[in-house]
PDB file of C-alpha atoms in Angstrom:
ATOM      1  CA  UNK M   1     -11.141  23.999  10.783  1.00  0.00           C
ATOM      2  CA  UNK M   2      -9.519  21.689   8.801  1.00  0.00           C
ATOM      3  CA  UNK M   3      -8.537  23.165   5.157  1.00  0.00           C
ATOM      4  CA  UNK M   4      -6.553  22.228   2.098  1.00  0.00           C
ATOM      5  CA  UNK M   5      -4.399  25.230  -0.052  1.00  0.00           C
ATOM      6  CA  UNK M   6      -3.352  24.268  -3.474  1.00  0.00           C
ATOM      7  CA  UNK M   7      -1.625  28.274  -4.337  1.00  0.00           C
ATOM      8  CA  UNK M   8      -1.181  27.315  -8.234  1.00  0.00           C
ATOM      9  CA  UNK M   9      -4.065  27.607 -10.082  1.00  0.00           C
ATOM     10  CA  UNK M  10      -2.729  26.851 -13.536  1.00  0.00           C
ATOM     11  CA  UNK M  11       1.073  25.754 -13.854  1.00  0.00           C
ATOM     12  CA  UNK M  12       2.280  25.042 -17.382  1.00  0.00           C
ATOM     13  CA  UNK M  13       5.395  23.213 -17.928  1.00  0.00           C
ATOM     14  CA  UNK M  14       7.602  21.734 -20.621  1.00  0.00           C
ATOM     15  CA  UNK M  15       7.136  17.945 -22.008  1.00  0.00           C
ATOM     16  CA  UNK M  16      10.154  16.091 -20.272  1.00  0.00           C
ATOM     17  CA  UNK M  17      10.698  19.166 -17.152  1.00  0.00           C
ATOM     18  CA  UNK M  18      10.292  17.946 -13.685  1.00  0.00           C
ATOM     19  CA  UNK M  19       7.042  18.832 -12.284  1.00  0.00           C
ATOM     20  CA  UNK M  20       6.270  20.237  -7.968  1.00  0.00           C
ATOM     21  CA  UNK M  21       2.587  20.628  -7.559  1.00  0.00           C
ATOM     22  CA  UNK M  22       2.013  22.159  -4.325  1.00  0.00           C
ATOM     23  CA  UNK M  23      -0.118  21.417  -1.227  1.00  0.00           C
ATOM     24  CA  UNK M  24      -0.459  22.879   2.287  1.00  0.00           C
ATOM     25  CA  UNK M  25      -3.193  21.732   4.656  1.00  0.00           C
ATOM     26  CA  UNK M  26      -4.567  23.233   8.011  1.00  0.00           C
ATOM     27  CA  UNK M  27      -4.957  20.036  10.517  1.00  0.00           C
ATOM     28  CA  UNK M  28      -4.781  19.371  14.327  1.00  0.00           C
ATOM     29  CA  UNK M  29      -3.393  16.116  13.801  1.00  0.00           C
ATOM     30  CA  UNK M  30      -1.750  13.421  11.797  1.00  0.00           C
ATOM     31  CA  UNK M  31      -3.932  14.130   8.733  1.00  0.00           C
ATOM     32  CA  UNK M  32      -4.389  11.601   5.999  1.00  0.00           C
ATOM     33  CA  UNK M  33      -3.369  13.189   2.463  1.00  0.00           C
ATOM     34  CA  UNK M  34      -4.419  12.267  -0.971  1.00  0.00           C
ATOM     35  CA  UNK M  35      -3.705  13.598  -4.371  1.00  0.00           C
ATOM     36  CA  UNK M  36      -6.202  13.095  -6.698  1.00  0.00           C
ATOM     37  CA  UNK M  37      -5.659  13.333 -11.105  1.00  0.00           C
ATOM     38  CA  UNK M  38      -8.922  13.934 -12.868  1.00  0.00           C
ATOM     39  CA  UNK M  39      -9.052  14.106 -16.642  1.00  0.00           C
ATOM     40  CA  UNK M  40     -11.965  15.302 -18.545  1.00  0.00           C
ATOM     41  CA  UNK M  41     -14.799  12.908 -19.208  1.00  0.00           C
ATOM     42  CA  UNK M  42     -13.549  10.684 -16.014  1.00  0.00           C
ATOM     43  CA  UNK M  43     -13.391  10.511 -12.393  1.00  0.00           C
ATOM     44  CA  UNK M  44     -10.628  11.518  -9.849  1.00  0.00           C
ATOM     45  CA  UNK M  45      -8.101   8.635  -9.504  1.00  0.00           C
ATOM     46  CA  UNK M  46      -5.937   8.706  -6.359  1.00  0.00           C
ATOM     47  CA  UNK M  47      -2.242   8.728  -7.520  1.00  0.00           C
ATOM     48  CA  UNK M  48      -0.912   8.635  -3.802  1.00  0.00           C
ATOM     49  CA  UNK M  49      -1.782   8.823  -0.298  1.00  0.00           C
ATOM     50  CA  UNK M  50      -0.266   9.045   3.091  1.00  0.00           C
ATOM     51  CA  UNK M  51      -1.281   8.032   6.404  1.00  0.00           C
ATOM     52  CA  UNK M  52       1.627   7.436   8.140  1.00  0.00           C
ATOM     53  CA  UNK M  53       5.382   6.085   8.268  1.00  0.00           C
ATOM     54  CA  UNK M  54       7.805   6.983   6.019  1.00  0.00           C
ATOM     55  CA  UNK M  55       6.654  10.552   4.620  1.00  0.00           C
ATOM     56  CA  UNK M  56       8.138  10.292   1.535  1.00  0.00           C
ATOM     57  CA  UNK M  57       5.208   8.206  -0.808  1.00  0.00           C
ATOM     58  CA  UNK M  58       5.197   6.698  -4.068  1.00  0.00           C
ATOM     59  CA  UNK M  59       2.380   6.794  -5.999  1.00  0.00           C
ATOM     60  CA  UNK M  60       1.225   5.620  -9.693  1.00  0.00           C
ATOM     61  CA  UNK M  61       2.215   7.260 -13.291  1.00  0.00           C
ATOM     62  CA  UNK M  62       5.982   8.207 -11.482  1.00  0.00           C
ATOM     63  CA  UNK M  63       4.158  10.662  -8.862  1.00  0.00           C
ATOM     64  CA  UNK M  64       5.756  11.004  -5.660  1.00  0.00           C
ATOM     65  CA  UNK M  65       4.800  13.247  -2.686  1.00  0.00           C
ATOM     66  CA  UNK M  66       6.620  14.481   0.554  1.00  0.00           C
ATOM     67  CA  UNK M  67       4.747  15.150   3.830  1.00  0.00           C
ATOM     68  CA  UNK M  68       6.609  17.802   5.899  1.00  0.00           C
ATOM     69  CA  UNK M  69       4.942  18.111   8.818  1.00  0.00           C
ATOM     70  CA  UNK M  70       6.679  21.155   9.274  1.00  0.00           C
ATOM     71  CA  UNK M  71       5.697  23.009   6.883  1.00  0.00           C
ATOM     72  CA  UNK M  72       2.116  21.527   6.433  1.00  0.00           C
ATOM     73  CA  UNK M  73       2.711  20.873   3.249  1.00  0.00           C
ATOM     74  CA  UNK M  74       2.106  17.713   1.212  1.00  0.00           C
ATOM     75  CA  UNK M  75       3.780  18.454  -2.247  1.00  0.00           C
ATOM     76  CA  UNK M  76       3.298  16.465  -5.398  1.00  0.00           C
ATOM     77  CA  UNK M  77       6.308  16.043  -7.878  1.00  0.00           C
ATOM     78  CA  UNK M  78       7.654  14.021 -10.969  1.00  0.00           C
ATOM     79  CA  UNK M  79      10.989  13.919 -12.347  1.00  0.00           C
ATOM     80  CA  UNK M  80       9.870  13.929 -16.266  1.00  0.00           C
ATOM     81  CA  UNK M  81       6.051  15.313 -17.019  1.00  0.00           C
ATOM     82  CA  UNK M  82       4.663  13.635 -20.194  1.00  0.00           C
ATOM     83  CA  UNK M  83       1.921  15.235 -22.763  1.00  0.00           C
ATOM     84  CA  UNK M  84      -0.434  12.784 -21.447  1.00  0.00           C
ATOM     85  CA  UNK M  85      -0.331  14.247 -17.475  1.00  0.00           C
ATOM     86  CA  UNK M  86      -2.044  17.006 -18.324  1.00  0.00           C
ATOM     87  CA  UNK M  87      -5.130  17.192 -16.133  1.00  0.00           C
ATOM     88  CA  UNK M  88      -6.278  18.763 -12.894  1.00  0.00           C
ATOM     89  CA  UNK M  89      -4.591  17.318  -9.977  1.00  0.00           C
ATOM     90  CA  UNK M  90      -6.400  17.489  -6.572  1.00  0.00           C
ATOM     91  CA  UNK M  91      -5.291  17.802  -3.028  1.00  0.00           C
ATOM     92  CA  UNK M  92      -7.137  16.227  -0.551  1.00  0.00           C
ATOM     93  CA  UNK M  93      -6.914  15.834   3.204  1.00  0.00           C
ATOM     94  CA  UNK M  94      -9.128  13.064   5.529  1.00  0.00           C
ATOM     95  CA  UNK M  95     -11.475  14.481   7.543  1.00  0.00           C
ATOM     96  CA  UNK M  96     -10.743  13.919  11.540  1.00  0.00           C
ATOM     97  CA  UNK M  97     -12.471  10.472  12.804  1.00  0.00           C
ATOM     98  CA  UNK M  98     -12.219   8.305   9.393  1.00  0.00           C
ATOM     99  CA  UNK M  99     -15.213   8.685   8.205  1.00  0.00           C
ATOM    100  CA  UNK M 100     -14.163   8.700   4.548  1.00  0.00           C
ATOM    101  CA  UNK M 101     -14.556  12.447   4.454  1.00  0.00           C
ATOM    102  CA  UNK M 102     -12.310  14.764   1.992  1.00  0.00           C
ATOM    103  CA  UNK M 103     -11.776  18.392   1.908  1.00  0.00           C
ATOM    104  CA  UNK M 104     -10.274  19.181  -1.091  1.00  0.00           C
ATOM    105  CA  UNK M 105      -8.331  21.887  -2.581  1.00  0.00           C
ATOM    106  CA  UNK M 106      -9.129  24.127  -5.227  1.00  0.00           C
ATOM    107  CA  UNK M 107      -7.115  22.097  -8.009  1.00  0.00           C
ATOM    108  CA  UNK M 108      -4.057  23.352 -10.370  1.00  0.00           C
ATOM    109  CA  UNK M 109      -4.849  22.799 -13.734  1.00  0.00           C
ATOM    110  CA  UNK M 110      -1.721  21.274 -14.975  1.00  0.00           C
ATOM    111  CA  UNK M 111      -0.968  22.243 -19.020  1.00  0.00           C
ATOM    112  CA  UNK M 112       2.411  19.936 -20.638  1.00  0.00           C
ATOM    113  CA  UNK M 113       3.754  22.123 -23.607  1.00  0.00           C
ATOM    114  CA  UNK M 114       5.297  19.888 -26.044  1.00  0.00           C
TER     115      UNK M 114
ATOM    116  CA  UNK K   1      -9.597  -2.231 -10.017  1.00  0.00           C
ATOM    117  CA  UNK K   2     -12.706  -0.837  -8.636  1.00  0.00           C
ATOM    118  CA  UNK K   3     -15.256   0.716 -10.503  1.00  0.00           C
ATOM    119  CA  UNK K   4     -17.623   3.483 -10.050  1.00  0.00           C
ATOM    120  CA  UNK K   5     -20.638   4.070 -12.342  1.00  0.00           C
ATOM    121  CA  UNK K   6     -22.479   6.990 -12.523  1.00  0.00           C
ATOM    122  CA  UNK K   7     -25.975   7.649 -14.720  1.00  0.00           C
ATOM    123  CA  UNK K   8     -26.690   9.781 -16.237  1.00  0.00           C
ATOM    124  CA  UNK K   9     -23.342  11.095 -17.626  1.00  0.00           C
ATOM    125  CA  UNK K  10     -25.221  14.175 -19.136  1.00  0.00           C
ATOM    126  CA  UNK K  11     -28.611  15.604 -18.289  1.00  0.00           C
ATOM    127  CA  UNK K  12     -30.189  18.653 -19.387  1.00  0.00           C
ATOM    128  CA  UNK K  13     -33.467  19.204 -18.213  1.00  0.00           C
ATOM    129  CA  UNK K  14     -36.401  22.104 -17.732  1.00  0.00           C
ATOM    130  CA  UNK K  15     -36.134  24.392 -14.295  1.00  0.00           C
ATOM    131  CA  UNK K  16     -39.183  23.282 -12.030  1.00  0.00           C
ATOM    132  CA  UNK K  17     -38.301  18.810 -12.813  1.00  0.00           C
ATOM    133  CA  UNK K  18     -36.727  16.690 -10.981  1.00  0.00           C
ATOM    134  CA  UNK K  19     -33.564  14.899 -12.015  1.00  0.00           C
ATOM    135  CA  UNK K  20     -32.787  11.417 -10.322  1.00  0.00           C
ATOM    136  CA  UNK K  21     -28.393  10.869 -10.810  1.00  0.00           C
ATOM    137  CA  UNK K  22     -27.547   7.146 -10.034  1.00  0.00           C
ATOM    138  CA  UNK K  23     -24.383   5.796  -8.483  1.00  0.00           C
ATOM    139  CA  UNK K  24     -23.066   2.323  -8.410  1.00  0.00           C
ATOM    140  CA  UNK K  25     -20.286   0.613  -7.353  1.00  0.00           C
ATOM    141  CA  UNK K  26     -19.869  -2.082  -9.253  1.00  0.00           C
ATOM    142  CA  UNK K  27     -17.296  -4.755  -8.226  1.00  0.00           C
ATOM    143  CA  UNK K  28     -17.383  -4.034  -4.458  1.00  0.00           C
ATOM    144  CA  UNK K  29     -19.751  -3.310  -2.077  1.00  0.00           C
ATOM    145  CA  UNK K  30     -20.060   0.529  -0.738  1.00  0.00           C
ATOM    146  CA  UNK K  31     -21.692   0.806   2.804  1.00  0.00           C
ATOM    147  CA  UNK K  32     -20.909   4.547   2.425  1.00  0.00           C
ATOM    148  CA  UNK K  33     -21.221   6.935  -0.493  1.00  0.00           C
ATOM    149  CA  UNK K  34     -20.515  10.290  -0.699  1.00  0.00           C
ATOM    150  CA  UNK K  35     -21.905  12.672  -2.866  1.00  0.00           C
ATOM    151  CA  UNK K  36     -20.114  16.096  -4.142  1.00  0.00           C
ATOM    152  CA  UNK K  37     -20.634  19.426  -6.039  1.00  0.00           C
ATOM    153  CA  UNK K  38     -18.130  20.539  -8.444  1.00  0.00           C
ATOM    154  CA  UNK K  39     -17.924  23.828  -9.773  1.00  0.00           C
ATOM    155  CA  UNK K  40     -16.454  25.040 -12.975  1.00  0.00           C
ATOM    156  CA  UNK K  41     -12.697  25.910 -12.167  1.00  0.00           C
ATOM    157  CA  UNK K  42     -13.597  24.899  -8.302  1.00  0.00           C
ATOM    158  CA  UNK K  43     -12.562  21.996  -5.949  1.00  0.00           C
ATOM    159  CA  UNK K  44     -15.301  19.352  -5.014  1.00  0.00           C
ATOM    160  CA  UNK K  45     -17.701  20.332  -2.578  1.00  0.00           C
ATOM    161  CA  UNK K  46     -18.972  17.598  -0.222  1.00  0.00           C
ATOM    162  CA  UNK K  47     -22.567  17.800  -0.124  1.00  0.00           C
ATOM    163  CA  UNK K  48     -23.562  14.648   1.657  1.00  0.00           C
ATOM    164  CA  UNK K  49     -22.776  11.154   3.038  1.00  0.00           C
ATOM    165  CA  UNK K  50     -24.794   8.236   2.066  1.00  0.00           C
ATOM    166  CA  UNK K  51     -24.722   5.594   4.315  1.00  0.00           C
ATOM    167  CA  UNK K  52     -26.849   2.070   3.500  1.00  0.00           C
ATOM    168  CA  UNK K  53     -30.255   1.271   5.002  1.00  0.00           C
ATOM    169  CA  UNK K  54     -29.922   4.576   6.986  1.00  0.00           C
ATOM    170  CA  UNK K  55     -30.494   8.585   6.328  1.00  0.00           C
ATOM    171  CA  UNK K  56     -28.137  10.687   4.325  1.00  0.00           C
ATOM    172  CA  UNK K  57     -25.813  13.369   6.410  1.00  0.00           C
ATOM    173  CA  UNK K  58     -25.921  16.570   4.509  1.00  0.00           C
ATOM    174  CA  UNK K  59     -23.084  19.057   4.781  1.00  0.00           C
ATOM    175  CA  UNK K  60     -24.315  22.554   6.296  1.00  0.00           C
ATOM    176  CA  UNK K  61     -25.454  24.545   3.873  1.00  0.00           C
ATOM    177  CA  UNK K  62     -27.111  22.020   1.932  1.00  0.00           C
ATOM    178  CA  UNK K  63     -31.173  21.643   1.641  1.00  0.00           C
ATOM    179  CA  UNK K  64     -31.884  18.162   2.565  1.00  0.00           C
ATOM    180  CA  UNK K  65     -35.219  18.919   0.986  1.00  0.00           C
ATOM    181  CA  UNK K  66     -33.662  19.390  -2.411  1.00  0.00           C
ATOM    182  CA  UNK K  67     -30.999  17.496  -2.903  1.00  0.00           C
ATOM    183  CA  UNK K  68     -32.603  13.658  -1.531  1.00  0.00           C
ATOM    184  CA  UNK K  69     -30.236  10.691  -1.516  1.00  0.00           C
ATOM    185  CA  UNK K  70     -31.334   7.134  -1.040  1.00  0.00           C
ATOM    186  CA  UNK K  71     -28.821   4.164  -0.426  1.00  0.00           C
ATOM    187  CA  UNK K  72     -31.147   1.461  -0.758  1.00  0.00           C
ATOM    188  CA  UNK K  73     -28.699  -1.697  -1.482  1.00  0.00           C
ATOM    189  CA  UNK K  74     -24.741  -1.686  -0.900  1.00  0.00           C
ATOM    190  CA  UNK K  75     -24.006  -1.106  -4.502  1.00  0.00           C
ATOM    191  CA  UNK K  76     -26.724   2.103  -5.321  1.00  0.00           C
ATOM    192  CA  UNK K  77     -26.897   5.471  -4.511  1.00  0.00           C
ATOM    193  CA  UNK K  78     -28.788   8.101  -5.730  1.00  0.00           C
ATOM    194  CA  UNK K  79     -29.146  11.745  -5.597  1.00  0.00           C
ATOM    195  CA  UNK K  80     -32.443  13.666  -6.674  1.00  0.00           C
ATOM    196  CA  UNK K  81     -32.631  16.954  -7.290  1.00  0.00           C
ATOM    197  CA  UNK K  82     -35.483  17.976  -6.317  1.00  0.00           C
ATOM    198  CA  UNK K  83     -37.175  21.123  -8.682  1.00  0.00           C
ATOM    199  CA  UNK K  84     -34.434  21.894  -9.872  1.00  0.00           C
ATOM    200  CA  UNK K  85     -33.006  25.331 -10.926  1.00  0.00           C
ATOM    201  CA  UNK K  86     -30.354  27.146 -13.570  1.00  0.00           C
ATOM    202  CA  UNK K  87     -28.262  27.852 -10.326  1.00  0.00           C
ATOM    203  CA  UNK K  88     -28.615  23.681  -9.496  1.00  0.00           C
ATOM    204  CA  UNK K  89     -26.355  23.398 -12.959  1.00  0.00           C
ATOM    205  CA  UNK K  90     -23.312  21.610 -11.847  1.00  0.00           C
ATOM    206  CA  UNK K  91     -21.003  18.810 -12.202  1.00  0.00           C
ATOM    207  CA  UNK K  92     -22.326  16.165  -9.381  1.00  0.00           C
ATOM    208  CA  UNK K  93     -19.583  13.451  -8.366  1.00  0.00           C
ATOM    209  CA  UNK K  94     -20.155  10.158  -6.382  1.00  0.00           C
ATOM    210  CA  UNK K  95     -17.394   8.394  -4.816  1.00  0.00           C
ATOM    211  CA  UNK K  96     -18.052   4.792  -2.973  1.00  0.00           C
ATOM    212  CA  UNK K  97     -16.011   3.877  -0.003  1.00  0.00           C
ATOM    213  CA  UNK K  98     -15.241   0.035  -0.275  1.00  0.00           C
ATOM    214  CA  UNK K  99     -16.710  -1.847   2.857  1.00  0.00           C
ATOM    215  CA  UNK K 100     -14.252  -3.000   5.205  1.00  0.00           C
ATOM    216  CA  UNK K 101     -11.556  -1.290   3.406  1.00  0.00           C
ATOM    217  CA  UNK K 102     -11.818   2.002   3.661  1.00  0.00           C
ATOM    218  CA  UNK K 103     -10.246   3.649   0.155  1.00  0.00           C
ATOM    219  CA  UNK K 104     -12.856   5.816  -1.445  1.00  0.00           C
ATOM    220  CA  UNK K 105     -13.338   5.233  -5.322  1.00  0.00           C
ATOM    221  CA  UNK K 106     -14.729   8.232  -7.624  1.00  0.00           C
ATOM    222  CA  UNK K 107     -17.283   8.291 -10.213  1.00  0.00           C
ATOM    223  CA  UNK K 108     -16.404   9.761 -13.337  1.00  0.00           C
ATOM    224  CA  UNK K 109     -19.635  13.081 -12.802  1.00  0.00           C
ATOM    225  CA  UNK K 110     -22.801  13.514 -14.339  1.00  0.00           C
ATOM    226  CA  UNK K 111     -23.254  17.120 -15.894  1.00  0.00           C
ATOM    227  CA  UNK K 112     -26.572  18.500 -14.725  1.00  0.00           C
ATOM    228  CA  UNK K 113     -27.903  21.667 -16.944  1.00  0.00           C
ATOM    229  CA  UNK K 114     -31.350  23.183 -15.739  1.00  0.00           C
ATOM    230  CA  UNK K 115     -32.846  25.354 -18.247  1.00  0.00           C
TER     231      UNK K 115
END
């Protein structure tokens, strides 16, 4: 069954450190990954997402992830965390036949010390 | 960009009612809506897929009977819990998948409290 593993619950971090958020996924395919940012008060916003091609992605806010097939992992990072990315941040992977479908993971609560 | 409404944002309401949670898109057209259960400190459960003019898919696990959805009209969906109960209490999330496009948009949750 397909499955998504975020292992940090809560990861705290410095204002200005680089930032890995990680993400493995169980899948029998190509799977389509998403990370997800929700703050409080408002609804998940997709920072990235890969579905194929080069498997390093860009996303919004400085975000970037890495798919390594590999390793079934799907890790989210930033170079230079600001005070104002402190949210929960989301995993997500497609469920098999497109139908719009996520499984999620269980979210790492992201705190930005100043 | 797109944008996903829901209403209410906030509802606290007697165990035993029923509680109707609205979800629009509303600058695109959604022929499929999902619906999802989020728990405090927990990932989004999917409990359903909403699909226009046709019946709702429910998850397993999930009581069709309790929890009714109705698309009626490419930009509404709603969700109905049915009498509800203090272990309904959740945070309920819509997202809207544009038509013909694909990417899935997220409403920001409607807090449901049964007393």
């Amino acid at each position: 069954a397909q499955s998504v593993t975020q292992p940090d619950i809560h990861i705290t971090v410095s204002e200005g450190a680089s930032l890995e958020l990680r993400c493995n996924y169980s899948y029998g395919a190509t799977p389509y990954l998403f990370w997800y940012v929700q703050s409080p008060g408002q609804g998940l916003q997709l920072l990235l997402k890969y579905f194929s091609g080069d498997t390093l992605v860009q996303g919004i806010k400085g975000f970037e992830a890495e798919f390594k097939r590999s390793q079934s992992s799907f890790n989210l990072r930033k170079p230079s965390v600001h005070w104002s990315d402190a949210a929960e941040y989301f995993c997500a992977v497609g469920a098999t036949g497109n139908t719009g479908k996520l499984i999620f993971g269980q979210g790492t609560t992201l705190q930005v010390k100043p | 960009g797109a944008v996903v409404s829901q209403h209410p944002s906030r509802v606290i309401c007697k165990s035993g009612t029923s509680v109707k949670i609205e979800c629009r898109s509303l600058d695109f057209q959604a022929t499929t809506m999902f619906w999802y259960r989020q728990f405090p400190k927990k990932s989004l459960m999917l409990m359903a897929t909403s699909n226009e003019g046709s019946k709702a898919t429910y998850e397993q696990g999930v009581e069709k009977d309790k929890f009714l959805i109705n698309h009626a009209s490419l930009t509404l969906s709603t969700l109905t819990v049915t009498s509800a109960h203090p272990e309904d209490s959740s945070f309920y999330i819509c997202s809207a998948r544009e038509t013909g496009r694909g990417e899935q948009f997220f409403g920001p949750g409607t807090r449901l409290t049964v007393l």
